[in-house]
């Protein structure tokens, strides 16, 4: 009885902690002691891997605390869901390291009314994190099987402001552009021109560019209000390749 009361108290604490400004988005409400443990791991992940490396935007940190990363990895990797590394998601693809997801999200400078494009839906995790912070996320995945499973997962978790489609993200999604921000989560050997075109003046694209078989440099491509392009190098990264059909 006492044990059960303690557990209920822990769930209540976790609930009050997980309910940020948008308690019903993200589907992150813990329903069992396992969920409470995942919540604890998530707080630790944010503190030790993300804040410790200099990510400071409180909205980004909150989003990383809310989105249940363990729901986005295959069952056999759940125990490692909050570890400081990328994990396999099948079909030779990976969910990025939590820090990189937080960094990319911070770099696009998300605003509540923004509409953003993601290239490389994968598990849907990065899309779900961004969806906590902006109005709408349009996400394109080249492997139809992954596009389908990510869409189903996001729906099950109650994430309603992400639209996923299968297709070649190199070409962007002109019907919904221009975008306030673009996140490219696969490594490219050059900056795709269609994506630059679909960036709103004042908008920012974050993209890994380099040798797709070794490593890339994470870059911020900013379209200034007058339309000029400014490119900034951030840090070396390793992503799976951006492919063409
Ligand atoms: N953002 C994902 C991780 C992406 S891994 C997450 O949070 O889980 C990179 C993904 O990009 C892979 O799923 C890969 O299939 C996809 N991809 C590769 N080339 C692509 C292209 N041209 N258009 C869209 N998706 C692409």
PDB file of C-alpha atoms and ligand atoms in Angstrom:
ATOM      1  CA  UNK A   1       0.000   0.000   0.000  1.00  0.00           C
ATOM      2  CA  UNK A   2       2.737   2.400   1.078  1.00  0.00           C
ATOM      3  CA  UNK A   3       4.723   1.361  -1.985  1.00  0.00           C
ATOM      4  CA  UNK A   4       1.764   2.067  -4.197  1.00  0.00           C
ATOM      5  CA  UNK A   5       1.223   5.474  -2.593  1.00  0.00           C
ATOM      6  CA  UNK A   6       4.872   6.298  -3.196  1.00  0.00           C
ATOM      7  CA  UNK A   7       4.527   5.282  -6.825  1.00  0.00           C
ATOM      8  CA  UNK A   8       1.416   7.426  -7.249  1.00  0.00           C
ATOM      9  CA  UNK A   9       3.236  10.356  -5.692  1.00  0.00           C
ATOM     10  CA  UNK A  10       6.097   9.849  -8.120  1.00  0.00           C
ATOM     11  CA  UNK A  11       3.660   9.776 -11.047  1.00  0.00           C
ATOM     12  CA  UNK A  12       2.037  12.979  -9.787  1.00  0.00           C
ATOM     13  CA  UNK A  13       5.407  14.721  -9.571  1.00  0.00           C
ATOM     14  CA  UNK A  14       6.355  13.523 -13.015  1.00  0.00           C
ATOM     15  CA  UNK A  15       2.996  14.728 -14.370  1.00  0.00           C
ATOM     16  CA  UNK A  16       3.371  18.186 -12.897  1.00  0.00           C
ATOM     17  CA  UNK A  17       6.905  18.353 -14.236  1.00  0.00           C
ATOM     18  CA  UNK A  18       6.088  17.101 -17.707  1.00  0.00           C
ATOM     19  CA  UNK A  19       3.147  19.486 -18.140  1.00  0.00           C
ATOM     20  CA  UNK A  20       4.825  22.510 -19.675  1.00  0.00           C
ATOM     21  CA  UNK A  21       2.946  25.256 -21.479  1.00  0.00           C
ATOM     22  CA  UNK A  22       1.317  22.737 -23.805  1.00  0.00           C
ATOM     23  CA  UNK A  23       0.471  19.730 -21.619  1.00  0.00           C
ATOM     24  CA  UNK A  24      -1.572  17.910 -24.198  1.00  0.00           C
ATOM     25  CA  UNK A  25       1.002  17.990 -27.007  1.00  0.00           C
ATOM     26  CA  UNK A  26       3.645  15.345 -27.529  1.00  0.00           C
ATOM     27  CA  UNK A  27       1.833  12.571 -25.682  1.00  0.00           C
ATOM     28  CA  UNK A  28       4.554  12.486 -23.039  1.00  0.00           C
ATOM     29  CA  UNK A  29       2.372  11.749 -20.020  1.00  0.00           C
ATOM     30  CA  UNK A  30       3.852   8.952 -17.942  1.00  0.00           C
ATOM     31  CA  UNK A  31       1.468   6.069 -17.374  1.00  0.00           C
ATOM     32  CA  UNK A  32       3.631   3.663 -15.373  1.00  0.00           C
ATOM     33  CA  UNK A  33       6.737   3.478 -13.247  1.00  0.00           C
ATOM     34  CA  UNK A  34       8.634   2.659 -16.433  1.00  0.00           C
ATOM     35  CA  UNK A  35       7.479   5.988 -17.833  1.00  0.00           C
ATOM     36  CA  UNK A  36       8.549   7.717 -14.621  1.00  0.00           C
ATOM     37  CA  UNK A  37      12.006   6.190 -15.014  1.00  0.00           C
ATOM     38  CA  UNK A  38      12.184   7.326 -18.653  1.00  0.00           C
ATOM     39  CA  UNK A  39      11.183  10.823 -17.520  1.00  0.00           C
ATOM     40  CA  UNK A  40      14.050  10.822 -15.027  1.00  0.00           C
ATOM     41  CA  UNK A  41      16.478   9.656 -17.730  1.00  0.00           C
ATOM     42  CA  UNK A  42      15.232  12.430 -19.995  1.00  0.00           C
ATOM     43  CA  UNK A  43      15.903  15.135 -17.389  1.00  0.00           C
ATOM     44  CA  UNK A  44      19.362  13.694 -16.877  1.00  0.00           C
ATOM     45  CA  UNK A  45      19.948  13.597 -20.646  1.00  0.00           C
ATOM     46  CA  UNK A  46      19.046  17.291 -20.935  1.00  0.00           C
ATOM     47  CA  UNK A  47      21.222  18.300 -18.011  1.00  0.00           C
ATOM     48  CA  UNK A  48      24.311  16.229 -18.754  1.00  0.00           C
ATOM     49  CA  UNK A  49      24.376  16.002 -22.542  1.00  0.00           C
ATOM     50  CA  UNK A  50      22.581  19.117 -23.737  1.00  0.00           C
ATOM     51  CA  UNK A  51      22.736  21.963 -21.208  1.00  0.00           C
ATOM     52  CA  UNK A  52      26.287  20.927 -20.315  1.00  0.00           C
ATOM     53  CA  UNK A  53      27.313  21.434 -23.967  1.00  0.00           C
ATOM     54  CA  UNK A  54      25.887  24.932 -24.101  1.00  0.00           C
ATOM     55  CA  UNK A  55      22.329  24.620 -25.436  1.00  0.00           C
ATOM     56  CA  UNK A  56      20.584  27.405 -23.526  1.00  0.00           C
ATOM     57  CA  UNK A  57      17.212  28.116 -25.202  1.00  0.00           C
ATOM     58  CA  UNK A  58      14.755  27.172 -22.425  1.00  0.00           C
ATOM     59  CA  UNK A  59      12.046  26.277 -24.939  1.00  0.00           C
ATOM     60  CA  UNK A  60      14.348  23.818 -26.691  1.00  0.00           C
ATOM     61  CA  UNK A  61      15.402  22.288 -23.369  1.00  0.00           C
ATOM     62  CA  UNK A  62      11.731  21.927 -22.351  1.00  0.00           C
ATOM     63  CA  UNK A  63      10.866  20.254 -25.638  1.00  0.00           C
ATOM     64  CA  UNK A  64      13.731  17.792 -25.164  1.00  0.00           C
ATOM     65  CA  UNK A  65      12.391  17.042 -21.664  1.00  0.00           C
ATOM     66  CA  UNK A  66       8.885  16.447 -22.977  1.00  0.00           C
ATOM     67  CA  UNK A  67       9.255  14.310 -26.105  1.00  0.00           C
ATOM     68  CA  UNK A  68       9.461  10.597 -25.180  1.00  0.00           C
ATOM     69  CA  UNK A  69      12.500   9.541 -27.224  1.00  0.00           C
ATOM     70  CA  UNK A  70      12.020   5.903 -26.146  1.00  0.00           C
ATOM     71  CA  UNK A  71       8.860   5.820 -28.273  1.00  0.00           C
ATOM     72  CA  UNK A  72      10.934   6.582 -31.376  1.00  0.00           C
ATOM     73  CA  UNK A  73      13.495   3.770 -31.139  1.00  0.00           C
ATOM     74  CA  UNK A  74      12.980   0.064 -31.847  1.00  0.00           C
ATOM     75  CA  UNK A  75      12.022  -1.968 -28.731  1.00  0.00           C
ATOM     76  CA  UNK A  76      15.467  -3.582 -28.513  1.00  0.00           C
ATOM     77  CA  UNK A  77      17.084  -0.125 -28.102  1.00  0.00           C
ATOM     78  CA  UNK A  78      14.605   1.337 -25.604  1.00  0.00           C
ATOM     79  CA  UNK A  79      16.951   0.914 -22.675  1.00  0.00           C
ATOM     80  CA  UNK A  80      19.508   3.065 -24.548  1.00  0.00           C
ATOM     81  CA  UNK A  81      16.975   5.661 -25.719  1.00  0.00           C
ATOM     82  CA  UNK A  82      18.471   8.440 -23.540  1.00  0.00           C
ATOM     83  CA  UNK A  83      22.129   7.563 -24.107  1.00  0.00           C
ATOM     84  CA  UNK A  84      24.509  10.092 -25.665  1.00  0.00           C
ATOM     85  CA  UNK A  85      24.528   8.559 -29.146  1.00  0.00           C
ATOM     86  CA  UNK A  86      22.610   7.898 -32.338  1.00  0.00           C
ATOM     87  CA  UNK A  87      20.698   4.589 -32.529  1.00  0.00           C
ATOM     88  CA  UNK A  88      19.670   2.339 -35.421  1.00  0.00           C
ATOM     89  CA  UNK A  89      16.033   2.664 -36.545  1.00  0.00           C
ATOM     90  CA  UNK A  90      16.116  -0.007 -39.264  1.00  0.00           C
ATOM     91  CA  UNK A  91      16.779   0.125 -43.014  1.00  0.00           C
ATOM     92  CA  UNK A  92      20.351   1.278 -42.229  1.00  0.00           C
ATOM     93  CA  UNK A  93      19.108   4.622 -40.912  1.00  0.00           C
ATOM     94  CA  UNK A  94      19.602   6.222 -37.499  1.00  0.00           C
ATOM     95  CA  UNK A  95      17.904   8.521 -35.014  1.00  0.00           C
ATOM     96  CA  UNK A  96      20.419  11.302 -34.266  1.00  0.00           C
ATOM     97  CA  UNK A  97      22.243  11.792 -30.968  1.00  0.00           C
ATOM     98  CA  UNK A  98      20.000  13.857 -28.613  1.00  0.00           C
ATOM     99  CA  UNK A  99      22.519  16.728 -28.446  1.00  0.00           C
ATOM    100  CA  UNK A 100      22.553  17.092 -32.238  1.00  0.00           C
ATOM    101  CA  UNK A 101      18.731  17.199 -32.325  1.00  0.00           C
ATOM    102  CA  UNK A 102      18.754  19.938 -29.666  1.00  0.00           C
ATOM    103  CA  UNK A 103      21.540  21.858 -31.425  1.00  0.00           C
ATOM    104  CA  UNK A 104      19.819  21.796 -34.827  1.00  0.00           C
ATOM    105  CA  UNK A 105      16.523  22.814 -33.244  1.00  0.00           C
ATOM    106  CA  UNK A 106      18.162  25.750 -31.441  1.00  0.00           C
ATOM    107  CA  UNK A 107      20.016  26.838 -34.586  1.00  0.00           C
ATOM    108  CA  UNK A 108      16.848  27.381 -36.644  1.00  0.00           C
ATOM    109  CA  UNK A 109      15.657  29.765 -33.872  1.00  0.00           C
ATOM    110  CA  UNK A 110      12.133  28.347 -33.738  1.00  0.00           C
ATOM    111  CA  UNK A 111       9.232  30.744 -33.122  1.00  0.00           C
ATOM    112  CA  UNK A 112       5.698  29.748 -32.140  1.00  0.00           C
ATOM    113  CA  UNK A 113       4.134  30.823 -35.429  1.00  0.00           C
ATOM    114  CA  UNK A 114       6.822  29.286 -37.690  1.00  0.00           C
ATOM    115  CA  UNK A 115       6.252  26.718 -40.402  1.00  0.00           C
ATOM    116  CA  UNK A 116       9.245  24.522 -40.917  1.00  0.00           C
ATOM    117  CA  UNK A 117      10.424  21.824 -43.292  1.00  0.00           C
ATOM    118  CA  UNK A 118      12.359  18.739 -42.267  1.00  0.00           C
ATOM    119  CA  UNK A 119      14.202  16.598 -44.811  1.00  0.00           C
ATOM    120  CA  UNK A 120      14.728  13.047 -43.482  1.00  0.00           C
ATOM    121  CA  UNK A 121      11.824  12.142 -41.163  1.00  0.00           C
ATOM    122  CA  UNK A 122      13.445   8.865 -40.045  1.00  0.00           C
ATOM    123  CA  UNK A 123      11.795   7.936 -36.742  1.00  0.00           C
ATOM    124  CA  UNK A 124       9.906  11.251 -36.498  1.00  0.00           C
ATOM    125  CA  UNK A 125      11.776  12.281 -33.326  1.00  0.00           C
ATOM    126  CA  UNK A 126      13.325  15.512 -34.628  1.00  0.00           C
ATOM    127  CA  UNK A 127       9.951  16.432 -36.151  1.00  0.00           C
ATOM    128  CA  UNK A 128       8.228  15.842 -32.787  1.00  0.00           C
ATOM    129  CA  UNK A 129      10.772  18.009 -30.955  1.00  0.00           C
ATOM    130  CA  UNK A 130      10.372  20.832 -33.484  1.00  0.00           C
ATOM    131  CA  UNK A 131       6.570  20.416 -33.364  1.00  0.00           C
ATOM    132  CA  UNK A 132       6.653  21.371 -29.664  1.00  0.00           C
ATOM    133  CA  UNK A 133       8.055  24.776 -30.631  1.00  0.00           C
ATOM    134  CA  UNK A 134       6.521  25.854 -33.937  1.00  0.00           C
ATOM    135  CA  UNK A 135       3.086  25.951 -35.551  1.00  0.00           C
ATOM    136  CA  UNK A 136       3.610  23.364 -38.280  1.00  0.00           C
ATOM    137  CA  UNK A 137       6.256  20.889 -39.379  1.00  0.00           C
ATOM    138  CA  UNK A 138       6.320  19.454 -42.901  1.00  0.00           C
ATOM    139  CA  UNK A 139       8.594  16.427 -43.024  1.00  0.00           C
ATOM    140  CA  UNK A 140       9.741  14.407 -46.045  1.00  0.00           C
ATOM    141  CA  UNK A 141      11.229  10.912 -45.936  1.00  0.00           C
ATOM    142  CA  UNK A 142      12.590   9.118 -48.985  1.00  0.00           C
ATOM    143  CA  UNK A 143      11.953   5.579 -47.675  1.00  0.00           C
ATOM    144  CA  UNK A 144       8.173   5.002 -47.827  1.00  0.00           C
ATOM    145  CA  UNK A 145       8.299   2.398 -45.053  1.00  0.00           C
ATOM    146  CA  UNK A 146       9.892   4.869 -42.624  1.00  0.00           C
ATOM    147  CA  UNK A 147       7.562   7.682 -43.703  1.00  0.00           C
ATOM    148  CA  UNK A 148       4.604   5.462 -42.957  1.00  0.00           C
ATOM    149  CA  UNK A 149       5.819   4.233 -39.573  1.00  0.00           C
ATOM    150  CA  UNK A 150       6.840   7.742 -38.444  1.00  0.00           C
ATOM    151  CA  UNK A 151       3.432   9.148 -39.426  1.00  0.00           C
ATOM    152  CA  UNK A 152       1.647   6.365 -37.521  1.00  0.00           C
ATOM    153  CA  UNK A 153       3.887   6.870 -34.475  1.00  0.00           C
ATOM    154  CA  UNK A 154       3.314  10.643 -34.387  1.00  0.00           C
ATOM    155  CA  UNK A 155      -0.417  10.102 -34.656  1.00  0.00           C
ATOM    156  CA  UNK A 156      -0.402   7.551 -31.834  1.00  0.00           C
ATOM    157  CA  UNK A 157       1.521  10.007 -29.631  1.00  0.00           C
ATOM    158  CA  UNK A 158      -0.999  12.762 -30.361  1.00  0.00           C
ATOM    159  CA  UNK A 159       1.408  14.997 -32.295  1.00  0.00           C
ATOM    160  CA  UNK A 160      -1.036  16.715 -34.620  1.00  0.00           C
ATOM    161  CA  UNK A 161       1.057  19.503 -36.192  1.00  0.00           C
ATOM    162  CA  UNK A 162       3.459  17.353 -38.231  1.00  0.00           C
ATOM    163  CA  UNK A 163       2.659  16.311 -41.786  1.00  0.00           C
ATOM    164  CA  UNK A 164       4.819  13.511 -43.208  1.00  0.00           C
ATOM    165  CA  UNK A 165       5.126  12.466 -46.800  1.00  0.00           C
ATOM    166  CA  UNK A 166       7.268  10.014 -48.711  1.00  0.00           C
ATOM    167  CA  UNK A 167       9.428  11.662 -51.353  1.00  0.00           C
ATOM    168  CA  UNK A 168      12.772  13.203 -52.254  1.00  0.00           C
ATOM    169  CA  UNK A 169      13.396  16.017 -49.800  1.00  0.00           C
ATOM    170  CA  UNK A 170      16.181  17.427 -52.002  1.00  0.00           C
ATOM    171  CA  UNK A 171      13.374  19.069 -53.935  1.00  0.00           C
ATOM    172  CA  UNK A 172      11.711  20.464 -50.807  1.00  0.00           C
ATOM    173  CA  UNK A 173       7.948  20.801 -50.609  1.00  0.00           C
ATOM    174  CA  UNK A 174       7.173  23.844 -52.796  1.00  0.00           C
ATOM    175  CA  UNK A 175       3.388  23.617 -52.269  1.00  0.00           C
ATOM    176  CA  UNK A 176       3.900  24.485 -48.589  1.00  0.00           C
ATOM    177  CA  UNK A 177       6.901  26.820 -48.866  1.00  0.00           C
ATOM    178  CA  UNK A 178       8.502  29.184 -48.275  1.00  0.00           C
ATOM    179  CA  UNK A 179       9.524  27.997 -44.805  1.00  0.00           C
ATOM    180  CA  UNK A 180      10.754  29.939 -41.779  1.00  0.00           C
ATOM    181  CA  UNK A 181      13.216  27.151 -41.067  1.00  0.00           C
ATOM    182  CA  UNK A 182      14.560  24.019 -42.774  1.00  0.00           C
ATOM    183  CA  UNK A 183      16.178  21.091 -40.959  1.00  0.00           C
ATOM    184  CA  UNK A 184      18.098  18.661 -43.150  1.00  0.00           C
ATOM    185  CA  UNK A 185      18.874  15.557 -41.098  1.00  0.00           C
ATOM    186  CA  UNK A 186      20.883  13.654 -43.733  1.00  0.00           C
ATOM    187  CA  UNK A 187      24.385  14.526 -44.957  1.00  0.00           C
ATOM    188  CA  UNK A 188      24.637  16.294 -48.334  1.00  0.00           C
ATOM    189  CA  UNK A 189      27.653  16.916 -50.574  1.00  0.00           C
ATOM    190  CA  UNK A 190      26.279  20.353 -51.465  1.00  0.00           C
ATOM    191  CA  UNK A 191      23.498  22.705 -50.396  1.00  0.00           C
ATOM    192  CA  UNK A 192      20.374  21.833 -52.435  1.00  0.00           C
ATOM    193  CA  UNK A 193      19.300  24.886 -54.448  1.00  0.00           C
ATOM    194  CA  UNK A 194      15.547  24.054 -54.216  1.00  0.00           C
ATOM    195  CA  UNK A 195      15.814  24.243 -50.423  1.00  0.00           C
ATOM    196  CA  UNK A 196      17.544  27.641 -50.530  1.00  0.00           C
ATOM    197  CA  UNK A 197      14.752  28.837 -52.806  1.00  0.00           C
ATOM    198  CA  UNK A 198      12.103  27.615 -50.357  1.00  0.00           C
ATOM    199  CA  UNK A 199      13.602  29.507 -47.434  1.00  0.00           C
ATOM    200  CA  UNK A 200      11.678  32.620 -46.345  1.00  0.00           C
ATOM    201  CA  UNK A 201      13.776  35.844 -46.196  1.00  0.00           C
ATOM    202  CA  UNK A 202      14.967  35.940 -42.571  1.00  0.00           C
ATOM    203  CA  UNK A 203      14.745  32.126 -42.435  1.00  0.00           C
ATOM    204  CA  UNK A 204      17.468  29.648 -41.539  1.00  0.00           C
ATOM    205  CA  UNK A 205      18.361  26.209 -42.826  1.00  0.00           C
ATOM    206  CA  UNK A 206      20.527  23.830 -40.809  1.00  0.00           C
ATOM    207  CA  UNK A 207      22.256  21.203 -42.938  1.00  0.00           C
ATOM    208  CA  UNK A 208      25.249  18.838 -42.689  1.00  0.00           C
ATOM    209  CA  UNK A 209      27.429  19.346 -45.788  1.00  0.00           C
ATOM    210  CA  UNK A 210      30.594  17.481 -46.728  1.00  0.00           C
ATOM    211  CA  UNK A 211      31.841  14.060 -47.735  1.00  0.00           C
ATOM    212  CA  UNK A 212      28.761  11.868 -47.294  1.00  0.00           C
ATOM    213  CA  UNK A 213      30.849   8.750 -46.620  1.00  0.00           C
ATOM    214  CA  UNK A 214      33.006  10.243 -43.850  1.00  0.00           C
ATOM    215  CA  UNK A 215      31.896  13.402 -42.059  1.00  0.00           C
ATOM    216  CA  UNK A 216      30.177  16.684 -42.732  1.00  0.00           C
ATOM    217  CA  UNK A 217      30.142  20.189 -41.281  1.00  0.00           C
ATOM    218  CA  UNK A 218      26.855  21.302 -39.781  1.00  0.00           C
ATOM    219  CA  UNK A 219      26.086  24.622 -41.473  1.00  0.00           C
ATOM    220  CA  UNK A 220      23.552  27.364 -40.936  1.00  0.00           C
ATOM    221  CA  UNK A 221      22.383  28.839 -44.231  1.00  0.00           C
ATOM    222  CA  UNK A 222      20.610  32.084 -43.513  1.00  0.00           C
ATOM    223  CA  UNK A 223      18.566  34.014 -46.044  1.00  0.00           C
ATOM    224  CA  UNK A 224      18.869  37.645 -44.987  1.00  0.00           C
ATOM    225  CA  UNK A 225      15.811  39.915 -45.238  1.00  0.00           C
ATOM    226  CA  UNK A 226      17.192  41.310 -48.524  1.00  0.00           C
ATOM    227  CA  UNK A 227      17.566  37.806 -49.977  1.00  0.00           C
ATOM    228  CA  UNK A 228      21.374  37.439 -49.700  1.00  0.00           C
ATOM    229  CA  UNK A 229      22.673  34.131 -48.374  1.00  0.00           C
ATOM    230  CA  UNK A 230      25.022  33.909 -45.407  1.00  0.00           C
ATOM    231  CA  UNK A 231      26.630  30.599 -44.447  1.00  0.00           C
ATOM    232  CA  UNK A 232      28.106  29.773 -41.062  1.00  0.00           C
ATOM    233  CA  UNK A 233      30.015  26.598 -40.094  1.00  0.00           C
ATOM    234  CA  UNK A 234      29.023  25.154 -36.723  1.00  0.00           C
ATOM    235  CA  UNK A 235      30.656  21.794 -35.980  1.00  0.00           C
ATOM    236  CA  UNK A 236      31.748  18.502 -37.606  1.00  0.00           C
ATOM    237  CA  UNK A 237      29.000  15.833 -37.620  1.00  0.00           C
ATOM    238  CA  UNK A 238      28.286  12.426 -39.127  1.00  0.00           C
ATOM    239  CA  UNK A 239      24.920  11.791 -40.735  1.00  0.00           C
ATOM    240  CA  UNK A 240      23.592   9.066 -43.010  1.00  0.00           C
ATOM    241  CA  UNK A 241      23.749  10.264 -46.647  1.00  0.00           C
ATOM    242  CA  UNK A 242      21.090  12.401 -48.281  1.00  0.00           C
ATOM    243  CA  UNK A 243      20.235  10.217 -51.248  1.00  0.00           C
ATOM    244  CA  UNK A 244      18.561  10.786 -54.539  1.00  0.00           C
ATOM    245  CA  UNK A 245      16.175   8.274 -56.056  1.00  0.00           C
TER     246      UNK A 245
HETATM  247  N1  LIG B   1      15.457  13.069 -38.341  1.00  0.00           N
HETATM  248  C1  LIG B   1      15.451  11.646 -38.115  1.00  0.00           C
HETATM  249  C2  LIG B   1      16.779  10.990 -38.369  1.00  0.00           C
HETATM  250  C3  LIG B   1      17.088  11.024 -39.789  1.00  0.00           C
HETATM  251  S1  LIG B   1      18.175   9.815 -40.437  1.00  0.00           S
HETATM  252  C4  LIG B   1      14.982  11.285 -36.729  1.00  0.00           C
HETATM  253  O1  LIG B   1      14.738  12.198 -35.910  1.00  0.00           O
HETATM  254  O2  LIG B   1      14.827  10.095 -36.456  1.00  0.00           O
HETATM  255  C5  LIG B   1      18.120  10.438 -42.087  1.00  0.00           C
HETATM  256  C6  LIG B   1      16.873  10.096 -42.826  1.00  0.00           C
HETATM  257  O3  LIG B   1      16.919  10.798 -44.058  1.00  0.00           O
HETATM  258  C7  LIG B   1      16.758   8.622 -43.166  1.00  0.00           C
HETATM  259  O4  LIG B   1      15.553   8.107 -42.712  1.00  0.00           O
HETATM  260  C8  LIG B   1      16.836   8.606 -44.706  1.00  0.00           C
HETATM  261  O5  LIG B   1      16.054   7.591 -45.302  1.00  0.00           O
HETATM  262  C9  LIG B   1      16.319   9.985 -45.041  1.00  0.00           C
HETATM  263  N2  LIG B   1      16.703  10.514 -46.357  1.00  0.00           N
HETATM  264  C10 LIG B   1      17.863  10.310 -47.037  1.00  0.00           C
HETATM  265  N3  LIG B   1      17.830  10.992 -48.208  1.00  0.00           N
HETATM  266  C11 LIG B   1      16.636  11.632 -48.255  1.00  0.00           C
HETATM  267  C12 LIG B   1      16.012  12.476 -49.223  1.00  0.00           C
HETATM  268  N4  LIG B   1      16.599  12.819 -50.382  1.00  0.00           N
HETATM  269  N5  LIG B   1      14.772  12.954 -48.930  1.00  0.00           N
HETATM  270  C13 LIG B   1      14.141  12.624 -47.783  1.00  0.00           C
HETATM  271  N6  LIG B   1      14.672  11.810 -46.856  1.00  0.00           N
HETATM  272  C14 LIG B   1      15.913  11.324 -47.080  1.00  0.00           C
END
